[in-house]
CSV table of C-alpha atoms in Angstrom, one decimal:
chain,number,residue,atom,x,y,z
P,1,ALA,CA,0.0,0.0,0.0
P,2,LEU,CA,1.3,3.4,-0.9
P,3,ASP,CA,0.4,7.0,0.3
P,4,ILE,CA,0.7,9.1,-2.8
P,5,ARG,CA,0.4,12.6,-1.3
P,6,GLY,CA,4.1,13.1,-2.2
P,7,ALA,CA,3.4,12.4,-5.9
P,8,GLY,CA,2.2,15.7,-7.2
P,9,GLU,CA,-1.5,16.5,-7.2
P,10,LEU,CA,-2.8,13.1,-8.1
P,11,THR,CA,-5.6,11.3,-6.3
P,12,GLY,CA,-5.6,7.6,-5.7
P,13,TYR,CA,-7.9,7.0,-8.7
P,14,GLU,CA,-5.7,9.2,-11.0
P,15,ALA,CA,-2.5,7.6,-9.8
P,16,ALA,CA,-3.9,4.1,-10.5
P,17,GLN,CA,-5.2,5.1,-13.9
P,18,ARG,CA,-1.8,6.7,-14.8
P,19,LEU,CA,0.2,3.7,-13.7
P,20,LEU,CA,-2.0,1.2,-15.6
P,21,GLN,CA,-1.7,3.3,-18.8
P,22,MET,CA,2.1,3.6,-18.3
P,23,ALA,CA,2.3,-0.2,-18.1
P,24,ASP,CA,0.2,-0.6,-21.2
P,25,SER,CA,2.4,-1.0,-24.3
P,26,HIS,CA,-0.4,0.2,-26.5
P,27,SER,CA,-0.9,3.5,-24.6
P,28,GLN,CA,0.6,6.8,-25.6
P,29,PHE,CA,1.8,7.1,-22.0
P,30,PHE,CA,3.6,3.7,-22.0
P,31,ASP,CA,6.8,3.6,-20.0
P,32,PRO,CA,9.1,0.5,-20.4
P,33,PHE,CA,10.2,0.5,-16.8
P,34,CYS,CA,6.7,0.7,-15.5
P,35,GLY,CA,5.6,-2.0,-18.0
P,36,GLU,CA,8.3,-4.3,-16.7
P,37,VAL,CA,7.8,-3.9,-12.9
P,38,LEU,CA,4.0,-3.2,-12.5
P,39,GLN,CA,1.7,-6.1,-12.1
P,40,SER,CA,-1.5,-4.3,-10.8
P,41,ALA,CA,-2.6,-1.0,-9.3
P,42,ALA,CA,-5.9,-0.5,-7.4
P,43,VAL,CA,-7.4,2.4,-5.4
P,44,GLU,CA,-7.7,2.1,-1.6
P,45,ASP,CA,-8.9,5.7,-0.7
P,46,VAL,CA,-8.5,9.3,-1.9
P,47,TYR,CA,-4.7,9.2,-1.4
P,48,GLY,CA,-4.2,5.5,-1.0
P,49,LEU,CA,-3.0,3.1,-3.7
P,50,ARG,CA,-2.3,-0.7,-3.6
P,51,VAL,CA,0.4,-1.7,-6.0
P,52,SER,CA,1.7,-5.2,-6.9
P,53,LEU,CA,5.1,-5.4,-8.4
P,54,ARG,CA,6.7,-8.2,-10.4
P,55,ARG,CA,10.0,-7.6,-8.7
P,56,ALA,CA,11.4,-5.4,-5.9
P,57,THR,CA,12.4,-1.9,-6.9
P,58,PRO,CA,13.9,0.8,-4.7
P,59,ALA,CA,11.4,3.5,-5.7
P,60,PRO,CA,7.8,2.3,-6.2
P,61,LEU,CA,6.7,5.9,-6.7
P,62,ALA,CA,9.6,6.9,-8.9
P,63,VAL,CA,7.7,6.2,-12.1
P,64,LEU,CA,4.9,8.6,-10.9
P,65,ALA,CA,7.5,11.2,-9.9
P,66,ALA,CA,9.3,11.0,-13.2
P,67,ALA,CA,6.0,11.2,-15.1
P,68,GLU,CA,5.0,14.3,-13.2
P,69,ALA,CA,8.1,16.0,-14.7
P,70,LYS,CA,6.9,15.6,-18.3
P,71,THR,CA,4.6,18.5,-18.3
P,72,ALA,CA,5.4,20.2,-21.6
P,73,SER,CA,1.7,21.1,-22.3
P,74,PRO,CA,-1.5,21.7,-20.3
P,75,GLN,CA,-2.7,18.3,-21.6
P,76,GLN,CA,0.2,16.5,-20.0
P,77,ALA,CA,0.2,18.6,-16.8
P,78,ALA,CA,-3.5,18.0,-16.1
P,79,TRP,CA,-3.3,14.4,-17.2
P,80,PRO,CA,-5.5,12.4,-17.8
P,81,GLY,CA,-7.5,14.9,-19.8
P,82,ARG,CA,-8.6,18.0,-17.9
P,83,PHE,CA,-7.4,20.1,-20.9
P,84,GLN,CA,-7.8,19.6,-24.6
P,85,GLU,CA,-6.3,21.5,-27.5
P,86,ALA,CA,-8.6,23.9,-29.3
P,87,PRO,CA,-8.3,25.8,-32.6
P,88,PRO,CA,-5.5,28.4,-32.4
P,89,ILE,CA,-6.2,32.0,-31.6
P,90,ASP,CA,-4.1,35.0,-32.7
P,91,GLY,CA,-1.4,32.7,-33.8
P,92,GLY,CA,-1.1,31.0,-30.4
P,93,ARG,CA,-1.6,27.4,-29.3
P,94,ARG,CA,-4.9,27.2,-27.4
P,95,PHE,CA,-6.0,24.8,-24.7
P,96,LEU,CA,-9.5,24.7,-23.0
P,97,ARG,CA,-10.5,22.9,-19.8
P,98,THR,CA,-12.7,19.9,-20.7
P,99,GLN,CA,-14.9,20.4,-17.6
P,100,PRO,CA,-15.1,24.1,-16.8
P,101,GLU,CA,-15.1,24.9,-13.0
P,102,THR,CA,-17.6,27.4,-11.8
P,103,SER,CA,-17.9,26.3,-8.2
P,104,ASN,CA,-16.0,29.1,-6.6
P,105,ASP,CA,-15.1,32.8,-7.2
P,106,SER,CA,-11.5,32.0,-8.0
P,107,PRO,CA,-11.3,29.0,-10.3
P,108,PRO,CA,-8.1,27.6,-11.7
P,109,PRO,CA,-7.3,28.5,-15.4
P,110,GLN,CA,-10.1,27.6,-17.8
P,111,GLU,CA,-8.2,28.6,-20.9
P,112,ILE,CA,-4.5,28.8,-21.8
P,113,VAL,CA,-2.9,30.3,-24.9
P,114,GLU,CA,0.8,29.7,-25.7
P,115,PHE,CA,2.9,31.9,-27.9
P,116,GLU,CA,6.4,31.3,-28.9
P,117,LEU,CA,8.2,34.6,-29.0
P,118,LEU,CA,11.9,34.6,-29.9
P,119,ASP,CA,12.6,38.3,-29.2
P,120,SER,CA,13.3,38.6,-25.5
P,121,TYR,CA,12.6,42.3,-25.4
P,122,ALA,CA,9.2,41.8,-26.9
P,123,VAL,CA,8.5,39.1,-24.4
P,124,LEU,CA,9.4,41.3,-21.4
P,125,ASP,CA,7.4,44.2,-22.8
P,126,ALA,CA,4.4,42.0,-23.1
P,127,LEU,CA,4.8,40.6,-19.6
P,128,ARG,CA,5.2,44.1,-18.0
P,129,SER,CA,2.2,45.5,-19.9
P,130,GLY,CA,0.0,42.5,-18.9
P,131,ARG,CA,-0.5,41.2,-22.5
P,132,ILE,CA,1.0,37.9,-21.3
P,133,ASP,CA,1.0,36.5,-17.7
P,134,VAL,CA,3.9,34.0,-17.6
P,135,VAL,CA,7.3,33.6,-19.2
P,136,GLU,CA,8.4,30.0,-19.2
P,137,ARG,CA,12.2,30.8,-19.1
P,138,VAL,CA,13.9,34.1,-18.6
P,139,ALA,CA,16.9,34.8,-20.8
P,140,PRO,CA,20.0,35.1,-18.6
P,141,ALA,CA,20.7,38.6,-19.9
P,142,GLU,CA,17.3,39.8,-18.7
P,143,LEU,CA,17.3,38.2,-15.3
P,144,ALA,CA,18.8,41.0,-13.3
P,145,ALA,CA,16.4,43.6,-14.7
P,146,LEU,CA,13.3,41.5,-14.1
P,147,LYS,CA,14.3,40.8,-10.5
P,148,THR,CA,14.1,44.5,-9.8
P,149,ASP,CA,10.8,45.1,-11.6
P,150,SER,CA,7.9,45.6,-9.2
P,151,ARG,CA,5.4,44.4,-11.8
P,152,VAL,CA,6.9,41.0,-12.1
P,153,VAL,CA,7.7,38.1,-9.8
P,154,VAL,CA,10.8,35.9,-10.7
P,155,GLY,CA,10.9,32.3,-9.5
P,156,GLN,CA,13.4,29.5,-9.8
P,157,TYR,CA,12.6,26.0,-11.0
P,158,ALA,CA,12.9,23.3,-8.4
P,159,LEU,CA,15.3,21.1,-10.4
P,160,PRO,CA,18.2,22.0,-12.6
P,161,ARG,CA,18.3,21.1,-16.3
P,162,ILE,CA,21.0,19.0,-17.9
P,163,HIS,CA,22.3,20.1,-21.3
P,164,LEU,CA,23.8,17.4,-23.6
P,165,LEU,CA,24.9,16.8,-27.2
P,166,ALA,CA,23.2,13.6,-28.4
P,167,PRO,CA,25.2,11.8,-31.2
P,168,ASN,CA,23.4,10.8,-34.4
P,169,PRO,CA,23.8,7.0,-34.8
P,170,ARG,CA,23.3,7.4,-38.6
P,171,GLN,CA,26.5,9.4,-38.9
P,172,PRO,CA,29.6,7.2,-38.9
P,173,LEU,CA,31.8,9.8,-37.3
P,174,SER,CA,29.5,10.7,-34.4
P,175,ALA,CA,29.0,6.9,-33.8
P,176,SER,CA,32.8,6.8,-33.0
P,177,ALA,CA,33.7,7.1,-29.3
P,178,THR,CA,37.1,8.6,-30.4
P,179,PHE,CA,35.3,11.3,-32.5
P,180,ARG,CA,32.9,12.1,-29.7
P,181,ARG,CA,35.8,12.6,-27.2
P,182,ALA,CA,37.6,14.8,-29.8
P,183,VAL,CA,34.5,17.1,-30.0
P,184,ALA,CA,34.1,17.1,-26.2
P,185,SER,CA,37.8,18.1,-25.7
P,186,ALA,CA,37.5,20.9,-28.2
P,187,ILE,CA,34.6,22.7,-26.5
P,188,ASP,CA,35.5,25.2,-23.8
P,189,ARG,CA,32.5,24.7,-21.6
P,190,ALA,CA,33.8,26.6,-18.6
P,191,ASN,CA,34.3,29.8,-20.5
P,192,ILE,CA,31.0,29.5,-22.3
P,193,LEU,CA,29.4,29.1,-18.9
P,194,LYS,CA,31.0,32.4,-17.7
P,195,ASP,CA,30.1,34.3,-20.8
P,196,VAL,CA,26.5,33.2,-21.1
P,197,PHE,CA,25.1,32.7,-17.6
P,198,THR,CA,24.9,35.3,-14.9
P,199,PRO,CA,26.9,35.1,-11.6
P,200,ALA,CA,23.6,34.6,-9.8
P,201,GLN,CA,22.8,31.6,-11.9
P,202,ARG,CA,26.2,30.1,-11.4
P,203,ALA,CA,25.9,30.7,-7.6
P,204,ALA,CA,22.6,28.8,-7.7
P,205,GLY,CA,24.1,25.7,-9.3
P,206,THR,CA,24.6,26.4,-13.0
P,207,GLN,CA,27.9,24.6,-13.8
P,208,VAL,CA,29.8,22.3,-16.1
P,209,VAL,CA,28.9,18.6,-15.6
P,210,SER,CA,30.8,15.4,-16.3
P,211,GLY,CA,27.8,13.1,-16.8
P,212,PRO,CA,24.1,13.0,-17.6
P,213,PHE,CA,22.8,13.3,-14.0
P,214,PRO,CA,22.0,16.5,-12.0
P,215,VAL,CA,24.6,17.6,-9.4
P,216,ALA,CA,23.3,18.3,-5.9
P,217,ARG,CA,23.6,22.0,-4.9
P,218,ASN,CA,23.4,21.3,-1.2
P,219,PRO,CA,22.8,18.2,1.1
P,220,SER,CA,19.0,18.7,0.9
P,221,ASP,CA,18.9,18.1,-2.9
P,222,VAL,CA,17.9,14.4,-2.7
P,223,TRP,CA,17.8,14.1,-6.5
P,224,GLY,CA,21.6,14.5,-6.7
P,225,TYR,CA,22.3,10.9,-5.7
P,226,ALA,CA,23.1,9.6,-9.2
P,227,ALA,CA,26.0,11.9,-10.0
P,228,ASP,CA,29.5,10.7,-8.9
P,229,SER,CA,31.3,13.8,-7.6
P,230,ALA,CA,34.7,12.0,-8.1
P,231,VAL,CA,34.3,12.1,-11.9
P,232,GLU,CA,35.6,15.5,-13.1
P,233,PRO,CA,34.4,17.1,-16.4
P,234,LEU,CA,36.7,16.7,-19.4
P,235,PRO,CA,39.2,19.6,-19.5
P,236,TYR,CA,39.3,22.0,-22.5
P,237,GLU,CA,42.2,20.6,-24.6
P,238,PRO,CA,41.8,21.7,-28.2
P,239,ALA,CA,45.2,20.2,-29.3
P,240,ILE,CA,44.1,16.8,-28.0
P,241,GLY,CA,40.7,17.3,-29.6
P,242,LEU,CA,42.3,17.9,-33.0
P,243,THR,CA,44.6,14.8,-32.6
P,244,LEU,CA,41.7,12.6,-31.6
P,245,LEU,CA,39.7,13.9,-34.6
P,246,ARG,CA,42.5,12.7,-37.0
P,247,VAL,CA,42.7,9.4,-35.1
P,248,ALA,CA,38.9,8.9,-35.4
P,249,GLU,CA,39.1,9.5,-39.1
P,250,ASP,CA,42.0,7.1,-39.5
P,251,GLU,CA,40.1,4.4,-37.5
P,252,LEU,CA,37.0,4.8,-39.6
P,253,ALA,CA,39.0,4.8,-42.8
P,254,ARG,CA,40.7,1.5,-41.9
P,255,GLY,CA,37.4,0.0,-41.0
P,256,ALA,CA,35.8,1.1,-44.2
P,257,ILE,CA,38.7,-0.3,-46.3
P,258,ALA,CA,38.4,-3.6,-44.5
P,259,ALA,CA,34.6,-3.6,-45.3
P,260,GLY,CA,35.0,-2.5,-48.8
P,261,ARG,CA,33.2,0.8,-48.2
P,262,ALA,CA,34.2,4.4,-48.9
P,263,SER,CA,36.0,6.2,-46.1
P,264,PRO,CA,33.8,8.8,-44.2
P,265,LYS,CA,35.3,12.3,-44.2
P,266,LEU,CA,34.3,15.2,-42.0
P,267,GLU,CA,33.6,18.1,-44.3
P,268,THR,CA,31.6,20.2,-41.8
P,269,LEU,CA,30.5,19.2,-38.3
P,270,VAL,CA,26.8,20.1,-37.9
P,271,ILE,CA,25.1,20.6,-34.5
P,272,GLY,CA,21.3,20.7,-34.7
P,273,HIS,CA,19.0,22.4,-32.2
P,274,GLY,CA,15.4,23.7,-31.8
P,275,SER,CA,14.2,27.2,-31.8
P,276,ASP,CA,15.0,28.0,-28.2
P,277,PRO,CA,17.2,31.2,-28.2
P,278,LEU,CA,19.4,29.9,-25.4
P,279,HIS,CA,20.1,26.7,-27.4
P,280,THR,CA,20.8,28.8,-30.5
P,281,GLN,CA,23.3,31.0,-28.6
P,282,LEU,CA,25.1,28.1,-27.0
P,283,CYS,CA,25.4,26.1,-30.2
P,284,ARG,CA,26.7,29.2,-32.1
P,285,VAL,CA,29.5,29.7,-29.5
P,286,MET,CA,30.4,26.0,-29.6
P,287,THR,CA,30.7,25.9,-33.4
P,288,GLU,CA,32.7,29.1,-33.3
P,289,GLN,CA,35.1,27.5,-30.9
P,290,LEU,CA,35.4,24.4,-33.1
P,291,THR,CA,36.0,26.5,-36.2
P,292,ALA,CA,38.7,28.6,-34.4
P,293,ILE,CA,40.8,25.5,-34.0
P,294,GLY,CA,40.4,24.4,-37.6
P,295,VAL,CA,37.3,22.1,-37.4
P,296,ALA,CA,34.7,23.3,-39.9
P,297,ALA,CA,31.5,23.5,-38.0
P,298,ARG,CA,28.0,25.1,-38.1
P,299,HIS,CA,24.8,25.0,-36.2
P,300,GLU,CA,21.3,24.7,-37.6
P,301,THR,CA,17.8,25.4,-36.2
P,302,ILE,CA,15.7,22.4,-37.2
P,303,ALA,CA,12.0,21.7,-36.7
P,304,ASP,CA,11.2,18.7,-34.6
P,305,ASP,CA,9.3,17.1,-37.5
P,306,ASP,CA,12.1,17.6,-40.1
P,307,ALA,CA,13.6,14.1,-39.9
P,308,ALA,CA,15.8,14.6,-43.0
P,309,ALA,CA,17.5,17.6,-41.5
P,310,ARG,CA,18.0,15.9,-38.2
P,311,ASP,CA,19.6,12.9,-39.9
P,312,ALA,CA,22.2,15.2,-41.5
P,313,CYS,CA,23.4,16.5,-38.1
P,314,HIS,CA,26.3,14.9,-36.3
P,315,PHE,CA,24.8,16.0,-32.9
P,316,TRP,CA,21.5,17.2,-31.6
P,317,TYR,CA,21.4,19.7,-28.7
P,318,VAL,CA,19.2,18.3,-25.8
P,319,GLU,CA,18.0,19.8,-22.6
P,320,LEU,CA,16.2,17.6,-20.0
P,321,ALA,CA,15.1,17.5,-16.4
P,322,MET,CA,15.6,14.5,-14.2
P,323,ARG,CA,13.2,14.3,-11.3
P,324,GLU,CA,14.0,10.6,-10.6
P,325,PRO,CA,17.4,9.6,-12.1
P,326,ALA,CA,16.8,5.9,-11.3
P,327,VAL,CA,13.9,5.9,-13.7
P,328,ASP,CA,15.0,8.6,-16.1
P,329,ALA,CA,18.3,6.8,-16.8
P,330,LEU,CA,16.5,3.8,-18.1
P,331,GLN,CA,14.5,6.0,-20.5
P,332,LEU,CA,17.4,8.2,-21.6
P,333,PHE,CA,19.7,5.2,-22.4
P,334,SER,CA,17.0,2.8,-23.7
P,335,PRO,CA,17.1,1.7,-27.4
P,336,ASP,CA,14.6,4.5,-28.2
P,337,GLY,CA,16.6,7.0,-26.1
P,338,LEU,CA,19.3,9.5,-26.9
P,339,ALA,CA,22.5,7.5,-26.4
P,340,LEU,CA,24.2,5.2,-28.9
P,341,PRO,CA,24.1,1.4,-28.3
P,342,ASP,CA,27.0,0.5,-26.0
P,343,ASP,CA,27.7,-2.9,-24.5
P,344,HIS,CA,29.3,-1.5,-21.3
P,345,LEU,CA,26.3,0.9,-20.8
P,346,ALA,CA,23.8,-1.9,-21.5
P,347,LEU,CA,25.4,-4.0,-18.8
P,348,ALA,CA,25.2,-1.1,-16.3
P,349,LEU,CA,21.6,-0.5,-17.2
P,350,ARG,CA,20.8,-4.2,-16.5
P,351,GLY,CA,22.3,-3.7,-13.1
P,352,LEU,CA,20.1,-0.7,-12.5
P,353,GLN,CA,17.0,-2.5,-13.6
P,354,GLY,CA,17.7,-5.4,-11.3
P,355,ALA,CA,18.5,-3.2,-8.2
P,356,THR,CA,16.3,-4.0,-5.2
P,357,GLY,CA,17.7,-1.4,-2.9
P,358,TRP,CA,19.0,2.2,-3.1
P,359,GLN,CA,22.6,1.2,-2.6
P,360,GLN,CA,22.5,-1.1,-5.6
P,361,ALA,CA,20.7,1.5,-7.6
P,362,ARG,CA,23.3,4.2,-6.7
P,363,ASP,CA,26.2,1.9,-7.5
P,364,ALA,CA,24.7,1.2,-11.0
P,365,LEU,CA,24.1,4.9,-11.6
P,366,TYR,CA,27.7,5.6,-10.7
P,367,ARG,CA,28.8,3.0,-13.2
P,368,ILE,CA,26.6,4.6,-15.9
P,369,HIS,CA,28.1,8.0,-15.0
P,370,ALA,CA,31.6,6.7,-15.4
P,371,ILE,CA,30.8,5.0,-18.7
P,372,VAL,CA,29.2,8.1,-20.2
P,373,HIS,CA,32.2,10.1,-19.1
P,374,SER,CA,34.7,7.7,-20.5
P,375,ARG,CA,33.0,7.0,-23.9
P,376,GLN,CA,31.1,10.2,-24.2
P,377,THR,CA,28.0,8.2,-25.1
P,378,VAL,CA,26.3,11.5,-24.9
P,379,ILE,CA,28.4,14.6,-24.5
P,380,PRO,CA,27.6,16.3,-21.1
P,381,LEU,CA,27.8,20.1,-21.2
P,382,TRP,CA,26.1,22.0,-18.4
P,383,GLN,CA,23.6,21.9,-15.6
P,384,THR,CA,21.5,25.1,-15.6
P,385,VAL,CA,19.3,26.5,-12.9
P,386,ASP,CA,16.5,28.3,-14.8
P,387,ASN,CA,14.0,31.0,-13.9
P,388,PHE,CA,10.4,31.8,-14.8
P,389,ALA,CA,8.7,35.1,-14.6
P,390,VAL,CA,5.1,35.7,-13.5
P,391,ARG,CA,3.0,38.9,-13.8
P,392,LYS,CA,2.2,40.2,-10.3
P,393,GLY,CA,-1.3,39.1,-9.4
P,394,ILE,CA,-1.0,35.6,-10.8
P,395,ARG,CA,-0.9,33.2,-7.9
P,396,GLY,CA,0.5,29.7,-7.7
P,397,ALA,CA,2.2,29.6,-11.1
P,398,GLY,CA,5.6,28.0,-10.9
P,399,ALA,CA,5.5,27.2,-7.2
P,400,ASP,CA,7.9,24.3,-6.6
P,401,ALA,CA,7.7,23.5,-10.3
P,402,VAL,CA,10.1,21.3,-12.3
P,403,SER,CA,8.5,22.5,-15.5
P,404,LEU,CA,6.1,25.3,-16.2
P,405,TYR,CA,2.8,23.5,-15.9
P,406,ASP,CA,3.5,21.6,-12.7
P,407,GLY,CA,0.7,22.5,-10.2
P,408,LEU,CA,-1.5,23.9,-12.9
P,409,ASP,CA,-4.7,23.4,-10.9
P,410,GLN,CA,-3.2,25.7,-8.2
P,411,TRP,CA,-2.8,28.7,-10.6
P,412,ARG,CA,-5.2,31.6,-9.9
P,413,PRO,CA,-5.3,34.3,-12.6
P,414,ALA,CA,-5.5,38.0,-11.9
P,415,LEU,CA,-9.0,39.0,-12.7
P,416,PRO,CA,-10.6,40.1,-15.0
P,417,ALA,CA,-8.4,38.3,-17.5
P,418,SER,CA,-10.1,35.5,-19.3
P,419,THR,CA,-7.1,34.0,-21.1
P,420,VAL,CA,-5.0,33.1,-18.2
P,421,ASP,CA,-1.5,32.2,-19.3
P,422,ALA,CA,0.9,32.5,-22.1
P,423,LYS,CA,3.9,30.2,-22.2
P,424,GLU,CA,6.9,32.0,-23.8
P,425,ALA,CA,10.3,31.3,-25.3
P,426,PRO,CA,12.5,34.2,-24.3
């Protein structure tokens, strides 16, 4: 029997429904870890849940906690279906509550309209004037000014975000561990950190990382258990990076000759990314650094649905939040995840899957951290502590949130606005 009052805002019924859907391989909410360990889930009372597992696991509620972090839209945040997408309005993505609440004088949001605005000055002007209510992420350059603005409340997300370069398995060069280590050695992550992020962000925990897991900022950060502090980030060594690049090309050429194929050659290294302005800025600086040491490189903004353009990239810029590393690691490094197939990593993942206690799980996560660092299965870059901004008068938005829409039912708009929230890209 489990008490789920620590698992977000779910009732026992909603938690049971969520777990069963996550264990169903035919459901859009399917989670391989949940499907493997969950045998049954039934409601006991409002916040009580009886769960049967096929095998012991150190965190029965970890799947629920990890699922709560995946709140990229109101539909996901209010799962299982309190919001549905409606026809767009004024160029914005629109969501309506499926069962409008009229039982009290201050109901939660009934309508949400999202706009993606790439001009940070336009975003801040709209926030200050009341044309939008919430900014999902404040650009580092605007953070200090917003914190002194009496019309705006700036908050900090509860968990840091991990930034990675995910290699493209369809590109022979990025599939090479030697090539990935060459690229990692040629990126001056420490100086990029100083140039892009503010001292306040760095003091809050924004830093270079050596692996895929969040680093604890203080002893109370319980989610930091997966990162091994003994593993140091790769140093910036451009000369070694260039040498390793030539070694990787030579290794691939010899392999191609032995297989009777043409040798792959690096003409231009391509890093793909989405439309987020911060990602664009960081990728631009990285490609400039690579170009400066003689590696032709460029970055490209690519739509999520442009599969052909993504396949042409050597790396894809990824940002993610890990609420429960013991679960998220299995998803991140699954066959459908971000990392390339790796026998050493697969063995460590099997150890994590079979863990029956926290010490076993932590040991397995430390092994995963060491393997990722050694083979650069993904290239770890930074951990960032991000901020959101809320127009004064909006209550509940962002409180203890991992992502914007956590706690959506606790939001209370400033009356008389009818369209409650706009999610922005600074």
